[in-house]
Short mmCIF file of C-alpha atoms and ligand atoms in Angstrom, two decimals:
data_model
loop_
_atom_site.label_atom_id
_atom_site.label_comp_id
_atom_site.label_asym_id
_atom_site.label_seq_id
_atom_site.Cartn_x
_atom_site.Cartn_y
_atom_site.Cartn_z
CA UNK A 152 117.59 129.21 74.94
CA UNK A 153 114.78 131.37 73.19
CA UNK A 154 112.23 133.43 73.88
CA UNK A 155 108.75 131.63 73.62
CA UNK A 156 105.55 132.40 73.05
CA UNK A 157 103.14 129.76 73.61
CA UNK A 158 99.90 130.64 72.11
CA UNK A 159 96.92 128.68 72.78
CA UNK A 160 93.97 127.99 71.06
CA UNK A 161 90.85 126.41 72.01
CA UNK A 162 90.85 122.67 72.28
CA UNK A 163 91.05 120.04 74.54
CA UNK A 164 94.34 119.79 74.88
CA UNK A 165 94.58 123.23 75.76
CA UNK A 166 94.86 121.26 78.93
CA UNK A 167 98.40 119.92 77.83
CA UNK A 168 99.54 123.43 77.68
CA UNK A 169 100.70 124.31 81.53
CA UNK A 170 102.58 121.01 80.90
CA UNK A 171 104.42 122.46 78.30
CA UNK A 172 104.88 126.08 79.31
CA UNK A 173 106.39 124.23 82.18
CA UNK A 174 108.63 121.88 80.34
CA UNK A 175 110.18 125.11 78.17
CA UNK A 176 111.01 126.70 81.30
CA UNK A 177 112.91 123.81 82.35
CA UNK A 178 114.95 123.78 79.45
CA UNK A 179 115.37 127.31 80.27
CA UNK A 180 113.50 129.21 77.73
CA UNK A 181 111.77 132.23 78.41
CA UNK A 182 107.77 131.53 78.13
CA UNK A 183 104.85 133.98 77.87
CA UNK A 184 101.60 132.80 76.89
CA UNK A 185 98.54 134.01 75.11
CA UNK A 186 95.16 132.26 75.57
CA UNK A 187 92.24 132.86 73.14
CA UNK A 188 88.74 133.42 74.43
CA UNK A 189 87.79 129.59 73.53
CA UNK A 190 91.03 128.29 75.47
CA UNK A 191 89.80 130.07 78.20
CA UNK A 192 86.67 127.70 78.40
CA UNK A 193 89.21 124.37 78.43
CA UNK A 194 91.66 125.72 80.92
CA UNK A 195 91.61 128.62 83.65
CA UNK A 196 94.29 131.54 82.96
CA UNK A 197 94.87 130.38 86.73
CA UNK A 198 96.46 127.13 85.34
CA UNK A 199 98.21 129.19 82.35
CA UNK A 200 99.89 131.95 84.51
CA UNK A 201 101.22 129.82 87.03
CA UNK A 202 103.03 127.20 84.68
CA UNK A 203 104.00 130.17 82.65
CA UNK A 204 105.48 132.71 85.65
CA UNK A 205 103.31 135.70 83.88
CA UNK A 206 100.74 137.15 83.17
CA UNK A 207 98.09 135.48 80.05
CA UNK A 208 98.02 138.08 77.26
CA UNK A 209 94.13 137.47 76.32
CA UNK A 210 91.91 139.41 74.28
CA UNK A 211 90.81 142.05 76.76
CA UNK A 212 94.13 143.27 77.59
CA UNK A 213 94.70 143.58 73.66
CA UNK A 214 94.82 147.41 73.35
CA UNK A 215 95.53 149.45 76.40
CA UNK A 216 95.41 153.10 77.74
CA UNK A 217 98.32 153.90 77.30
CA UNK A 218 98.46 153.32 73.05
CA UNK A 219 100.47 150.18 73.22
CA UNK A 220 99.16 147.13 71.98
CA UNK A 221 99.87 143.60 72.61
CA UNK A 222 99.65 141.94 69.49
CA UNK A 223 102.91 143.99 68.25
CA UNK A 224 104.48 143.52 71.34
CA UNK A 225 104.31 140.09 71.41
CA UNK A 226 105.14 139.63 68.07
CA UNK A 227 108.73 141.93 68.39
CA UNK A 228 109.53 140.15 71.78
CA UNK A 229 108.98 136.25 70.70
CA UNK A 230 111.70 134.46 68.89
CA UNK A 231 109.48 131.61 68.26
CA UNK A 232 105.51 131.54 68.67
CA UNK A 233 104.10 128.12 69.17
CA UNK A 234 100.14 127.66 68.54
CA UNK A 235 99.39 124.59 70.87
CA UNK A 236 96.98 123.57 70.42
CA UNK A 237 96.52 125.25 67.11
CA UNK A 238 92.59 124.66 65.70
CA UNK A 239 91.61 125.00 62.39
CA UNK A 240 90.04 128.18 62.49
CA UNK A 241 93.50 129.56 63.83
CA UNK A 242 95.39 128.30 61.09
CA UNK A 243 93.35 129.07 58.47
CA UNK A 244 93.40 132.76 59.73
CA UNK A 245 96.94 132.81 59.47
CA UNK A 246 97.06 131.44 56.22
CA UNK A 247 94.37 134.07 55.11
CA UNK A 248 96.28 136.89 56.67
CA UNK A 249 93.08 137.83 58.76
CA UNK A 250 93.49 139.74 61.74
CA UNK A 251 90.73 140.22 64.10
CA UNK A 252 91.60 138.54 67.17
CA UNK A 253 94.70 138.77 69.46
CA UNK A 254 96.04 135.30 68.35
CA UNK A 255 95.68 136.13 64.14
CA UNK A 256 97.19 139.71 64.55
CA UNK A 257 100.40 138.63 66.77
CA UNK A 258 101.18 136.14 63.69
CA UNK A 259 100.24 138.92 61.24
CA UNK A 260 102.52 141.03 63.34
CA UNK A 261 105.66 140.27 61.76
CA UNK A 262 106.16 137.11 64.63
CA UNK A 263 109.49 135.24 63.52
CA UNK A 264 109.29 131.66 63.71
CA UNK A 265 105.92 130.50 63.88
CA UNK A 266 104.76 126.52 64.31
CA UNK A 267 101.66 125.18 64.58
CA UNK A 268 100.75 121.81 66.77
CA UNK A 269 97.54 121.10 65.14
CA UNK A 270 94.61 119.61 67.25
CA UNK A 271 91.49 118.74 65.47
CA UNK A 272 88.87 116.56 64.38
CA UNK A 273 90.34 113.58 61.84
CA UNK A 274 88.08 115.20 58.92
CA UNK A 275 88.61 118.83 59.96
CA UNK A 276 92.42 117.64 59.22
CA UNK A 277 92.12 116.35 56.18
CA UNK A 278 89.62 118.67 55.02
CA UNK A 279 91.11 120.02 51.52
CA UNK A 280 90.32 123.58 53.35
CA UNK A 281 92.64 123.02 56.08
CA UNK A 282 95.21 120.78 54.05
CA UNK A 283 95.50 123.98 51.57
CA UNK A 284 95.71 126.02 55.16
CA UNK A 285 98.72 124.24 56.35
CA UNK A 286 100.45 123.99 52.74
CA UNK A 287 100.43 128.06 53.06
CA UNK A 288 101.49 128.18 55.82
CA UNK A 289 104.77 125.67 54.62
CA UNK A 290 105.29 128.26 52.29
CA UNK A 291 105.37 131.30 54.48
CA UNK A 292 108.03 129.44 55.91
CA UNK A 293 105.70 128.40 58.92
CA UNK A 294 106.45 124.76 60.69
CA UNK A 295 104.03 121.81 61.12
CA UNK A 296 104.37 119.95 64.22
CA UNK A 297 101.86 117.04 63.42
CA UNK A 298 99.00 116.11 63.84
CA UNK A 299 99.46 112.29 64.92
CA UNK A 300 97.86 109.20 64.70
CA UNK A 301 95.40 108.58 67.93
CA UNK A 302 92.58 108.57 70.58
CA UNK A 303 90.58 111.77 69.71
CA UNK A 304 89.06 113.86 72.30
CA UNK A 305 85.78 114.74 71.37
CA UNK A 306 83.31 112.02 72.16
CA UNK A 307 82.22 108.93 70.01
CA UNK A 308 85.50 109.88 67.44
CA UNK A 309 87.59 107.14 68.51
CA UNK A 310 91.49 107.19 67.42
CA UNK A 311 92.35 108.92 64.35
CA UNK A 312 94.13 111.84 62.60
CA UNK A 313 94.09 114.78 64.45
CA UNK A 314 96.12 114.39 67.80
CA UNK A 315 98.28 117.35 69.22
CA UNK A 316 101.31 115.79 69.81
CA UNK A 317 102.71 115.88 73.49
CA UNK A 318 104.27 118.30 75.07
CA UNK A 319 107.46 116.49 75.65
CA UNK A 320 107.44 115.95 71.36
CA UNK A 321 107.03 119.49 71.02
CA UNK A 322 109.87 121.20 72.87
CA UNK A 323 111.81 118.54 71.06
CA UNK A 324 110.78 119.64 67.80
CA UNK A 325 111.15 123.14 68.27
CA UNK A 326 114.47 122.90 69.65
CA UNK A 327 115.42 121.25 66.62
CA UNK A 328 113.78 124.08 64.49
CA UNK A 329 115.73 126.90 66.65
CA UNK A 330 119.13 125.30 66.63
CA UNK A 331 121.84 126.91 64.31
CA UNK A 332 122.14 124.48 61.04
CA UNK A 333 125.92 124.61 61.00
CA UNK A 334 126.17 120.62 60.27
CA UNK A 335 123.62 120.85 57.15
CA UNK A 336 123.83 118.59 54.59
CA UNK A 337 126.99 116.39 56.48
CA UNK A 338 125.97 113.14 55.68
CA UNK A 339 126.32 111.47 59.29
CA UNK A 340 126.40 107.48 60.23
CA UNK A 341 125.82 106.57 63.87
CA UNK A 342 125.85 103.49 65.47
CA UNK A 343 124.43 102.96 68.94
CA UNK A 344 123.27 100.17 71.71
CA UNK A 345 125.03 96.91 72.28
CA UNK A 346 124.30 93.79 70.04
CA UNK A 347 122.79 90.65 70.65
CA UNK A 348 125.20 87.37 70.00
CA UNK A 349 123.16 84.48 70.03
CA UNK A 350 123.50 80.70 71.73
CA UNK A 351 120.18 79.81 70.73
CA UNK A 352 117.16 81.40 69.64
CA UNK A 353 116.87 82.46 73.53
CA UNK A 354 119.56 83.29 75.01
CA UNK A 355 122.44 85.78 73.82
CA UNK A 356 125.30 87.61 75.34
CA UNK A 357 124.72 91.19 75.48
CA UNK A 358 125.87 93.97 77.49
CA UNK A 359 123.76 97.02 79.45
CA UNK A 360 124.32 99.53 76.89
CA UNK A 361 121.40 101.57 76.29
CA UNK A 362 121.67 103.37 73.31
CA UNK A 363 121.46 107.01 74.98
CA UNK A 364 124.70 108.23 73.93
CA UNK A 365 124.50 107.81 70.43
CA UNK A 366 120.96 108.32 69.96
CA UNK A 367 121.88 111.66 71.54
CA UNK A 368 124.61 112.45 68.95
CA UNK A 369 122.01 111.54 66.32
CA UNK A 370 119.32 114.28 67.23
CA UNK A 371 121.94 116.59 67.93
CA UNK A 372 123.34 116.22 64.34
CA UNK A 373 119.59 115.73 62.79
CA UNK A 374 118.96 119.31 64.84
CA UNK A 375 121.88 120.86 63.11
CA UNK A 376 120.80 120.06 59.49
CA UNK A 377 122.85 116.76 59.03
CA UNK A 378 121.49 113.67 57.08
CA UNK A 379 121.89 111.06 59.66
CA UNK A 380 121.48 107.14 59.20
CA UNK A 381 121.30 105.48 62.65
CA UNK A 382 121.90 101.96 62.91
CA UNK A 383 120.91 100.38 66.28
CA UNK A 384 120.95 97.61 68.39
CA UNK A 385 118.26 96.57 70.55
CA UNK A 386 117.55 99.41 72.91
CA UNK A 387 114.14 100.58 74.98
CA UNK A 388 114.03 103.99 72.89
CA UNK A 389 111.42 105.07 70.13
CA UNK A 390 113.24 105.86 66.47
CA UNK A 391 114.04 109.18 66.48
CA UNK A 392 111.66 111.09 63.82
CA UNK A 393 113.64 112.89 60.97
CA UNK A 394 116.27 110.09 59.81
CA UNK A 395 117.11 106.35 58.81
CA UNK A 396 116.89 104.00 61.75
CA UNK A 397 117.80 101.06 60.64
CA UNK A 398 117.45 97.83 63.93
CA UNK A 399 120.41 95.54 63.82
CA UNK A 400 120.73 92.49 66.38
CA UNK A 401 124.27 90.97 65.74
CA UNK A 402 127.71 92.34 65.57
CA UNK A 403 127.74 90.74 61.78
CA UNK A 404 124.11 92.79 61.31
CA UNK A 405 125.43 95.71 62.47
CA UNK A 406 128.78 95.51 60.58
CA UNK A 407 126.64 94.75 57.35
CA UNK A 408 124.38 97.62 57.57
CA UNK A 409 127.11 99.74 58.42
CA UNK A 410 129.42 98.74 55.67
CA UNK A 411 126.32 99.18 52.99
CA UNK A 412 125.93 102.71 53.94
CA UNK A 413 129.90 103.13 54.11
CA UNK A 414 129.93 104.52 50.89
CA UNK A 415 127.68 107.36 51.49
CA UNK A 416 129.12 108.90 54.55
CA UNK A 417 131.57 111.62 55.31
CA UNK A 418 131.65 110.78 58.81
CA UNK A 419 131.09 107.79 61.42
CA UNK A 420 130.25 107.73 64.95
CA UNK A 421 130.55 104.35 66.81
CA UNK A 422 129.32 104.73 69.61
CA UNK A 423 127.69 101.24 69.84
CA UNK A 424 128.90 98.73 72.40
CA UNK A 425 129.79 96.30 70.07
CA UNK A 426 129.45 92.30 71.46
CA UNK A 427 133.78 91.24 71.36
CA UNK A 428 132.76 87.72 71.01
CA UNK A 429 130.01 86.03 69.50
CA UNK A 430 129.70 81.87 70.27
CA UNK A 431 131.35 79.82 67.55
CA UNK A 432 127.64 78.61 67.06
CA UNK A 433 124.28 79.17 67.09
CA UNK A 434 121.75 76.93 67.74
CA UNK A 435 118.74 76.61 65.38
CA UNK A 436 116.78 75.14 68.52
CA UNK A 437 116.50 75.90 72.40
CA UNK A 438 119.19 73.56 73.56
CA UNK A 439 117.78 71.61 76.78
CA UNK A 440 118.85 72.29 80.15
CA UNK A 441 121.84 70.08 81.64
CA UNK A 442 122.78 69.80 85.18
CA UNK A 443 126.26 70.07 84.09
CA UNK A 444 129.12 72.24 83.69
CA UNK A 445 129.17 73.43 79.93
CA UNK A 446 131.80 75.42 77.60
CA UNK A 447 131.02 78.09 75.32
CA UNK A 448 133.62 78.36 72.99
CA UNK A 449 133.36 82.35 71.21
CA UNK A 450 134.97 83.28 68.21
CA UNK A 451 135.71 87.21 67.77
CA UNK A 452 133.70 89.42 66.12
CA UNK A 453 135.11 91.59 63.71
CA UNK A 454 136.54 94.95 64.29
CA UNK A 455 134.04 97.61 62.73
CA UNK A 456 135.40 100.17 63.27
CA UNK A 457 138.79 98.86 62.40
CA UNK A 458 137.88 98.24 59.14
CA UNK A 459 135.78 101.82 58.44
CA UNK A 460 139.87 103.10 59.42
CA UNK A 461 141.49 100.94 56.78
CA UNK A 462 139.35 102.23 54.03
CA UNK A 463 139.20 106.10 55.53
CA UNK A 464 139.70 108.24 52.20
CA UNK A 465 139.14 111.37 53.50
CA UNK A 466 136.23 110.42 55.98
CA UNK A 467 135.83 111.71 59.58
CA UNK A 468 135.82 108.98 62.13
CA UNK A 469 134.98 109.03 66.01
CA UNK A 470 134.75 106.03 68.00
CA UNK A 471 134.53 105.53 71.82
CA UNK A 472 136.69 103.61 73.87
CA UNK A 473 134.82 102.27 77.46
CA UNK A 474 137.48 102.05 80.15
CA UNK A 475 137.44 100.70 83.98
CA UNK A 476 141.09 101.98 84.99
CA UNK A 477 142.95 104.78 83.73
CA UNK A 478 142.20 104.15 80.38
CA UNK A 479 144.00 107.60 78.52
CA UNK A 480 147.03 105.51 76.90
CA UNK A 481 144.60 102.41 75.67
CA UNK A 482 142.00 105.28 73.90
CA UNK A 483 145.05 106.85 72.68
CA UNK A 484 146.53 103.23 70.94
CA UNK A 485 142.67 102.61 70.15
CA UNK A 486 143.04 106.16 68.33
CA UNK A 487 145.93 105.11 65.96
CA UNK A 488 145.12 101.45 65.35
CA UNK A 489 141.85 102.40 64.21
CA UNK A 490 142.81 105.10 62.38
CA UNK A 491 140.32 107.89 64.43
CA UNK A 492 140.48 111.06 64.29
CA UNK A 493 138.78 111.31 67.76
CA UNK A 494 137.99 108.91 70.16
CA UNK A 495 135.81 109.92 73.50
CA UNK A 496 137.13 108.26 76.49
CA UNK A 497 134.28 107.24 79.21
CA UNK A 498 134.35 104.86 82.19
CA UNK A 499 131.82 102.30 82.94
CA UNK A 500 132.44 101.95 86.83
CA UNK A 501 132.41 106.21 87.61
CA UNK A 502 129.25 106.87 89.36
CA UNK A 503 125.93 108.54 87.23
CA UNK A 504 127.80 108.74 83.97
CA UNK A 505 128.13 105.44 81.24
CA UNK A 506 126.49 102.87 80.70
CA UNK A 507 122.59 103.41 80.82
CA UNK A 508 122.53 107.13 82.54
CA UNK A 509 121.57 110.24 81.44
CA UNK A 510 124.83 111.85 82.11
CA UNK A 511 128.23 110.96 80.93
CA UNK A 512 131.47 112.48 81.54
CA UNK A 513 134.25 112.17 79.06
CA UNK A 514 137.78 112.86 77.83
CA UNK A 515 138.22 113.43 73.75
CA UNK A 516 141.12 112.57 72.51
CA UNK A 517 142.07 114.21 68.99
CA UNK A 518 144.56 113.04 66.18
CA UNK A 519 146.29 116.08 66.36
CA UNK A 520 147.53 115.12 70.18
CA UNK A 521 144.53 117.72 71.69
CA UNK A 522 143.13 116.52 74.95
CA UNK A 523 139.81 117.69 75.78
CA UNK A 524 138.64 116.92 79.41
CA UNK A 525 134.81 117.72 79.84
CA UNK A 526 133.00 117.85 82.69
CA UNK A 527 130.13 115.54 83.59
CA UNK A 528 126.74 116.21 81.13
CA UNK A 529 124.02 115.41 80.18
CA UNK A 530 124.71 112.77 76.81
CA UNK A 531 122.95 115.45 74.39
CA UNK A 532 125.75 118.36 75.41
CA UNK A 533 128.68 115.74 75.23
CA UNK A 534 126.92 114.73 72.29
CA UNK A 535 126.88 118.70 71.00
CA UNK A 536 130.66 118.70 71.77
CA UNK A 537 131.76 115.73 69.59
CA UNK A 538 129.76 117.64 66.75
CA UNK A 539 131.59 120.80 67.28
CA UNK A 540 134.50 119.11 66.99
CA UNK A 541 133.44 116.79 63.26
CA UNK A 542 131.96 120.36 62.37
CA UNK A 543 135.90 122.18 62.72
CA UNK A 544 137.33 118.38 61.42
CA UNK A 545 135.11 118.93 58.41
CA UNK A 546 136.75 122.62 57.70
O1 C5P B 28 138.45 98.28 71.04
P1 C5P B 28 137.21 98.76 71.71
O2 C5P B 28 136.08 97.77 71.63
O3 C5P B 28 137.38 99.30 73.09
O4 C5P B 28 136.82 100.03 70.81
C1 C5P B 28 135.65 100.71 70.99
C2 C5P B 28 135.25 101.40 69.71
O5 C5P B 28 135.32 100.49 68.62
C3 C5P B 28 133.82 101.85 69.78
O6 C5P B 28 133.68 103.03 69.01
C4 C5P B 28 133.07 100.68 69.17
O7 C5P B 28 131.84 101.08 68.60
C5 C5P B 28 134.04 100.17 68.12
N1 C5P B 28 133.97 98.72 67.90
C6 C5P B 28 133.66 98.21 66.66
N2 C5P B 28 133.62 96.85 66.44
C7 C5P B 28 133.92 95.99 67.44
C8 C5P B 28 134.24 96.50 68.71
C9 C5P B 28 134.25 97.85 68.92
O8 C5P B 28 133.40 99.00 65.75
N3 C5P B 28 133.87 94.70 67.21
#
């Protein structure tokens, strides 16, 4: 949790930014807000107070009566200043060192982290003015939140360069900027989602796993300065930015690209629901319909993880073991046959957590004989546990 100061420049999406005031307060930041004059004209400081629980520091209440001024206020109280959206003109301020507006002399101020969310014309963008702007501001350490790639307000401009990117993107990224880099440079593999064993070129057995869990451990490790290589199987989620994705379908895809990247890793999380059985054939075509009872013979699949524990040499391994009873004695003989030095024990048929949910609730189950029962989380914290634990594996 961090102090935040959201200041906002003047844009169109200006209009994003009670939206995200709103969204860092429920992640339970602390928000305050500073408008420039120009925001003021693309949202009301109505809208901005509200979403922000404050007052709007704005230009006229810059100096006051009593000798204390805003600008160094602001810039001693905020742990992190966001500019969202941040124009050209603001950024090429900063970069400049200019001061004559609330916005430029809070920056100027001695403000901590600073990151800008540029929203602008395509050619304003890539202007060699502002590009030289925004490599400046790399250097004093500042961080770029895009621009991306689409529709552009103002009118007739189309899609393009130049798009703030949403608020939801945002509080992502600067999460990821504030979080302590304890895991950097541990090169991380993850594997996540079920796989895909295929009949025919239609139909496959599958199972409902969607990926959340260790697309969660993923960011978390990405946030905490590891090199992560995610290899997936079909889920409903976007890539996550900042790391390798690489899409598998089959359990003999998934072992493949896992295998390549073996080599490179000094840990493993499996927390893909790996397909047990795949049929003993697939079918180049759709096989036609019979009204008749019909055998699938499966062969198994190999044992990933199994294998990543025969050839261990010194790497850190966590795998997850999905149970519908009890389930502590099977994770613990999954923990020595596979040679883990963690497993994390979660139940399919518990209510809200597993398969597909936000939440999860698990036991971890160390090498050393630890048990670690957690309670019921959202996947990112579980997530932020297991790395705690790789972090004090890893010594
Ligand atoms: O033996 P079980 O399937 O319950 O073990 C689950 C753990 O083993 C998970 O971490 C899963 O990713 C991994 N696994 C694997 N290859 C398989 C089946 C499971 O790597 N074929």
């Amino acid at each position: 949790m961090a102090r935040v100061l959201v200041a906002v420049a003047g844009g169109a999406a200006a209009l994003k930014a009670p939206h995200l005031l709103r969204l860092l307060r429920a992640r339970g930041h602390e928000v305050r807000v500073l408008a420039t004059p120009r925001a003021l004209e693309f949202i009301t400081p109505l809208s901005l107070a509200v979403a922000a629980g404050g007052e709007v520091a704005t230009e006229e209440a810059w100096f006051r009566p009593d000798g204390r001024a805003l600008h160094i206020e602001l810039a001693r109280w905020a742990e992190a200043v966001l500019v969202a959206p941040a124009t050209a003109d603001a950024m090429a301020k900063a970069a400049l060192g200019l001061a004559d507006d609330l916005l430029s002399a809070t920056l100027l101020a001695g403000a901590k982290r600073v990151a800008w969310a540029p929203a602008m014309n395509e050619a304003m963008w890539l202007s060699p003015q502002t590009q030289a702007h925004a490599e400046r501001l790399k250097a004093l350490g500042h961080a770029l939140f895009g621009p991306a790639y689409g529709p552009l307000a103002a009118a007739g401009e189309g899609e393009g360069w130049g798009r703030m990117l949403e608020p939801e993107e945002l509080v992502e990224r600067l999460e990821a900027l504030l979080a302590p880099k304890d895991l950097k440079g541990l090169r991380l593999l993850v594997s996540a989602g079920p796989t895909r064993e295929y009949l025919d070129p239609v139909r496959f057995l599958s199972n409902p796993s969607s990926g959340r869990m260790g697309y969660a451990v993923a960011e978390a490790a990405r946030d905490r300065g590891a090199e992560v290589v995610l290899v997936s199987g079909p889920t409903a989620l976007p890539d996550p930015w900042g790391m390798e994705v690489v899409q598998v379908e089959s359990a003999l895809e998934m072992r493949q690209a896992i295998l390549d990247r073996y080599p490179w890793a000094e840990a493993v999380v499996m927390a893909a629901a790996v397909a047990d059985y795949r049929p003993a054939e697939t079918l180049k075509e759709k096989e036609p319909k019979v009204e008749a009872e019909r055998l699938l013979r499966l062969v198994p699949n190999p044992d990933i993880l199994k294998e990543l524990g025969e050839r261990k040499e010194g790497r850190i391994l966590v795998g997850f073991a999905m149970e519908t009873g009890e389930g502590l004695e099977r994770a613990r003989e999954k923990l020595r046959r596979k040679n883990l030095d963690l497993i994390a024990l979660n139940w399919v048929n518990r209510e809200g957590v597993g398969f597909g949910s936000l939440e999860n609730q698990v036991v971890l189950l160390l090498r050393d004989g630890r048990v670690l029962e957690l309670p019921r989380m959202r996947k990112r914290e579980v997530a932020e546990r297991i790395l705690d634990l790789v972090k004090e594996l890893r010594g």
